[in-house]
Amino acid sequence: MEYTVQKLGLIAGISTRTLRYYDEIGILKPARINSSGYRIYGQDEVDKLQQILFYRELGVSLENIKNIVTAPSFDRAKALREHRQKLLEKRDQLDLLISNVDKTISLTEGRITMSNKEKFEGFKQKLVDDNEMKYGKEAREKYGNDAVNNANQKVKGMSQEQYEKVTKLETEVLETLHAAFKTGDPAGELAQKGADLHRQWLSFYWDSYTNEAHAGVAQLYVDDERFTSYYDAKQPGTAKFLRDAVLVYTGMKNC
């Protein structure tokens, strides 16, 4: 079957504007343009759109999706298996959160008791699952399974106080970085405060801290566009600024 923009948008549940935008950025081109100037999509385009929407549901950026689905080595069957696994993990995460809510309802009604640790289990598991989904593969390749597994266990074992502190620290890091960025000086007092807060934040996840590892992670924020987009969301260039601040902080600037 063939579909116009309007018909494909209807069956996929997305706007015609989105489909036109996908065409403009080259992530999903129509099979052809008919004599009336309408975009016409065939089965291959329908299948590709399904993959794109799967990746979008998992939080992958459009730029990364484009690189994935347009690569000559793209394996649709393999991608579907990976999607299924990620969705199962997401379901487990949601089930845990639902269970946590159910327990809290029972607690407020006086039917059960619930430890403070239990209250945060779902949120901590979500933090672990989100990180695994976004960065797990690359982190395991770079640092090894043991390091990543240990970091995940540290998160799951956090006390309520630790969980609240690390969550607050993440916000403080970003706020300090955004303020420091305006000074334009990665060696300045505010930038170095941001680098120190970043060290404190990392230490909640790492078994041990080293200057070399800190500098390496900061460089990763520049090299990996997913990290870059996170830090650059409000101010482009923030990831590089953080990298430079960390290099000064760790004394690795000239290494």
Coordinates of C-alpha atoms in Angstrom, one line a residue:
M1 CA 0.0 0.0 0.0
E2 CA 1.0 3.6 -0.4
Y3 CA 0.1 6.5 1.8
T4 CA 0.0 10.3 1.5
V5 CA 1.4 12.4 4.4
Q6 CA -2.1 12.8 5.8
K7 CA -3.0 9.1 5.7
L8 CA 0.4 8.0 7.1
G9 CA 0.0 10.5 9.9
L10 CA -3.4 9.2 10.8
I11 CA -2.4 5.5 11.0
A12 CA 0.9 6.4 12.9
G13 CA -0.8 8.9 15.3
I14 CA 1.6 11.8 14.5
S15 CA 1.1 15.1 12.7
T16 CA 1.7 15.8 9.1
R17 CA 4.0 18.6 10.2
T18 CA 6.2 16.0 12.0
L19 CA 6.4 13.8 8.8
R20 CA 7.3 16.9 6.7
Y21 CA 10.0 17.7 9.3
Y22 CA 11.4 14.2 9.1
D23 CA 11.6 14.6 5.4
E24 CA 13.4 17.9 5.7
I25 CA 16.1 16.5 8.1
G26 CA 16.5 13.4 6.0
I27 CA 15.4 10.9 8.6
L28 CA 12.4 9.7 6.7
K29 CA 12.1 10.5 3.0
P30 CA 9.0 9.6 1.0
A31 CA 9.3 6.9 -1.6
R32 CA 8.4 9.3 -4.3
I33 CA 6.6 12.6 -5.1
N34 CA 3.5 12.1 -7.3
S35 CA 2.5 14.3 -10.3
S36 CA 0.5 16.5 -8.0
G37 CA 3.5 17.2 -5.7
Y38 CA 2.3 15.0 -2.8
R39 CA 4.7 12.9 -0.8
I40 CA 4.0 9.2 -1.2
Y41 CA 5.2 6.6 1.3
G42 CA 5.4 2.9 0.7
Q43 CA 5.9 -0.1 3.0
D44 CA 9.6 0.5 3.6
E45 CA 8.9 4.0 4.8
V46 CA 6.1 2.7 7.1
D47 CA 8.5 0.2 8.6
K48 CA 11.2 2.8 9.0
L49 CA 8.7 5.2 10.7
Q50 CA 7.8 2.4 13.2
Q51 CA 11.5 2.1 14.1
I52 CA 11.8 5.9 14.5
L53 CA 8.9 6.0 16.8
F54 CA 10.2 3.1 18.9
Y55 CA 13.5 5.0 19.3
R56 CA 11.7 8.2 20.2
E57 CA 9.7 6.4 22.8
L58 CA 13.0 5.3 24.4
G59 CA 14.2 8.8 24.5
V60 CA 16.8 8.7 21.7
S61 CA 17.5 12.0 20.0
L62 CA 16.5 12.5 16.3
E63 CA 20.1 13.0 15.3
N64 CA 21.1 9.6 16.8
I65 CA 18.0 7.9 15.3
K66 CA 19.0 9.2 11.9
N67 CA 22.5 7.8 12.3
I68 CA 21.1 4.5 13.3
V69 CA 18.3 3.9 10.8
T70 CA 20.2 5.3 7.8
A71 CA 23.3 3.3 8.5
P72 CA 24.1 0.6 5.8
S73 CA 24.6 -1.9 8.6
F74 CA 21.1 -1.3 10.2
D75 CA 19.5 -4.6 11.0
R76 CA 15.7 -4.2 11.5
A77 CA 15.2 -7.6 13.1
K78 CA 18.0 -7.0 15.6
A79 CA 16.7 -3.5 16.3
L80 CA 13.2 -4.9 17.1
R81 CA 14.7 -7.4 19.5
E82 CA 16.6 -4.7 21.2
H83 CA 13.4 -2.5 21.4
R84 CA 11.5 -5.4 23.0
Q85 CA 14.2 -5.8 25.7
K86 CA 14.2 -2.1 26.4
L87 CA 10.4 -2.0 26.7
L88 CA 10.5 -5.0 29.0
E89 CA 13.0 -3.2 31.2
K90 CA 10.7 -0.1 31.1
R91 CA 7.7 -2.2 32.1
D92 CA 9.6 -3.7 35.1
Q93 CA 10.5 -0.2 36.1
L94 CA 6.9 1.0 35.9
D95 CA 5.7 -2.1 37.8
L96 CA 8.1 -1.3 40.6
L97 CA 6.9 2.3 40.8
I98 CA 3.3 1.1 40.8
S99 CA 4.1 -1.3 43.6
N100 CA 5.8 1.5 45.5
V101 CA 2.7 3.7 45.1
D102 CA 0.4 0.8 46.2
K103 CA 2.5 0.3 49.3
T104 CA 2.4 4.0 50.1
I105 CA -1.4 4.1 49.8
S106 CA -1.6 1.2 52.2
L107 CA 0.8 3.0 54.5
T108 CA -1.3 6.2 54.5
E109 CA -4.4 4.1 55.3
G110 CA -2.6 2.4 58.2
R111 CA -2.7 -1.1 56.8
I112 CA 1.0 -1.7 56.5
T113 CA 4.3 -0.2 57.7
M114 CA 7.0 0.9 55.2
S115 CA 10.6 1.8 55.8
N116 CA 12.1 4.9 54.4
K117 CA 14.3 2.8 52.2
E118 CA 11.3 1.1 50.6
K119 CA 9.7 4.5 49.8
F120 CA 12.6 5.3 47.5
E121 CA 13.2 1.9 45.9
G122 CA 11.2 2.6 42.8
F123 CA 12.9 5.9 42.2
K124 CA 16.4 4.5 42.6
Q125 CA 15.6 1.6 40.3
K126 CA 14.3 4.1 37.7
L127 CA 17.6 6.1 38.0
V128 CA 19.5 2.9 37.4
D129 CA 17.3 1.8 34.5
D130 CA 17.4 5.2 32.8
N131 CA 21.1 5.3 32.9
E132 CA 21.4 1.7 31.6
M133 CA 19.0 2.6 28.8
K134 CA 20.9 5.7 27.7
Y135 CA 24.5 4.9 28.4
G136 CA 24.8 1.4 29.7
K137 CA 26.3 -0.2 26.6
E138 CA 29.0 2.4 26.1
A139 CA 29.8 2.6 29.8
R140 CA 30.2 -1.2 30.0
E141 CA 32.5 -1.2 27.0
K142 CA 34.6 1.6 28.4
Y143 CA 34.7 0.8 32.1
G144 CA 33.7 -2.9 32.3
N145 CA 30.7 -4.8 33.7
D146 CA 32.0 -4.9 37.2
A147 CA 32.4 -1.1 37.5
V148 CA 29.0 -0.4 36.1
N149 CA 27.3 -3.1 38.2
N150 CA 29.0 -1.8 41.3
A151 CA 27.8 1.7 40.5
N152 CA 24.3 0.4 40.1
Q153 CA 24.4 -1.4 43.4
K154 CA 25.6 1.8 45.1
V155 CA 22.5 3.6 43.8
K156 CA 20.2 0.9 44.9
G157 CA 21.8 0.9 48.3
M158 CA 21.5 4.6 48.9
S159 CA 19.7 5.8 52.0
Q160 CA 16.9 8.3 51.7
E161 CA 19.3 11.1 52.8
Q162 CA 21.9 10.0 50.2
Y163 CA 19.3 9.8 47.4
E164 CA 18.0 13.3 48.2
K165 CA 21.5 14.7 48.4
V166 CA 22.6 13.2 45.0
T167 CA 19.4 14.5 43.4
K168 CA 20.0 17.9 44.8
L169 CA 23.7 17.8 43.8
E170 CA 22.8 17.2 40.2
T171 CA 20.7 20.3 40.1
E172 CA 23.4 22.3 41.9
V173 CA 26.0 21.2 39.4
L174 CA 23.9 22.5 36.5
E175 CA 22.9 25.7 38.1
T176 CA 26.5 26.5 39.1
L177 CA 27.8 25.6 35.6
H178 CA 25.2 27.9 33.9
A179 CA 26.2 30.8 36.2
A180 CA 30.0 30.0 35.7
F181 CA 29.6 29.8 31.9
K182 CA 28.6 33.5 31.8
T183 CA 32.0 34.4 33.3
G184 CA 33.8 32.7 30.4
D185 CA 36.5 31.5 32.8
P186 CA 36.8 27.7 33.4
A187 CA 39.5 28.4 36.0
G188 CA 37.5 31.0 37.9
E189 CA 36.1 30.5 41.4
L190 CA 32.6 29.7 40.3
A191 CA 33.6 27.2 37.6
Q192 CA 35.9 25.4 40.0
K193 CA 33.0 25.2 42.5
G194 CA 31.0 23.6 39.7
A195 CA 33.8 21.1 39.1
D196 CA 34.0 20.3 42.8
L197 CA 30.2 19.7 43.0
H198 CA 30.6 17.5 39.9
R199 CA 33.3 15.5 41.8
Q200 CA 30.9 15.1 44.8
W201 CA 28.1 14.0 42.5
L202 CA 30.3 11.4 40.8
S203 CA 31.5 10.0 44.1
F204 CA 28.0 8.9 44.9
Y205 CA 28.3 6.4 42.0
W206 CA 32.0 5.5 41.9
D207 CA 33.8 3.1 44.3
S208 CA 36.8 5.4 44.2
Y209 CA 37.6 8.7 42.7
T210 CA 40.7 9.7 40.7
N211 CA 41.6 12.9 38.9
E212 CA 42.3 10.9 35.7
A213 CA 38.8 9.3 35.8
H214 CA 37.2 12.6 36.4
A215 CA 39.0 14.2 33.5
G216 CA 38.1 11.2 31.3
V217 CA 34.4 11.5 32.1
A218 CA 34.5 15.2 31.4
Q219 CA 36.0 14.6 28.0
L220 CA 33.3 12.0 27.3
Y221 CA 30.7 14.7 27.8
V222 CA 32.3 16.5 24.8
D223 CA 32.9 13.4 22.7
D224 CA 29.4 11.8 23.2
E225 CA 26.6 13.9 21.8
R226 CA 24.1 12.5 24.2
F227 CA 26.0 13.8 27.2
T228 CA 26.7 17.0 25.2
S229 CA 23.0 17.6 24.5
Y230 CA 22.2 17.1 28.2
Y231 CA 24.7 19.7 29.4
D232 CA 24.1 22.1 26.4
A233 CA 20.3 22.0 26.7
K234 CA 20.1 25.5 28.1
Q235 CA 23.4 26.9 27.0
P236 CA 25.4 25.5 24.0
G237 CA 29.0 25.1 24.9
T238 CA 28.4 24.1 28.6
A239 CA 29.8 20.6 28.1
K240 CA 33.1 21.9 26.8
F241 CA 33.2 24.5 29.6
L242 CA 32.7 21.8 32.2
R243 CA 35.4 19.7 30.6
D244 CA 37.8 22.7 30.7
A245 CA 36.9 23.4 34.3
V246 CA 37.4 19.8 35.3
L247 CA 40.8 19.7 33.6
V248 CA 41.9 22.7 35.6
Y249 CA 40.4 21.2 38.8
T250 CA 42.1 17.9 38.4
G251 CA 45.4 19.4 37.2
M252 CA 45.1 17.5 33.9
K253 CA 45.0 20.5 31.7
N254 CA 48.4 20.1 30.2
C255 CA 48.5 16.3 30.3

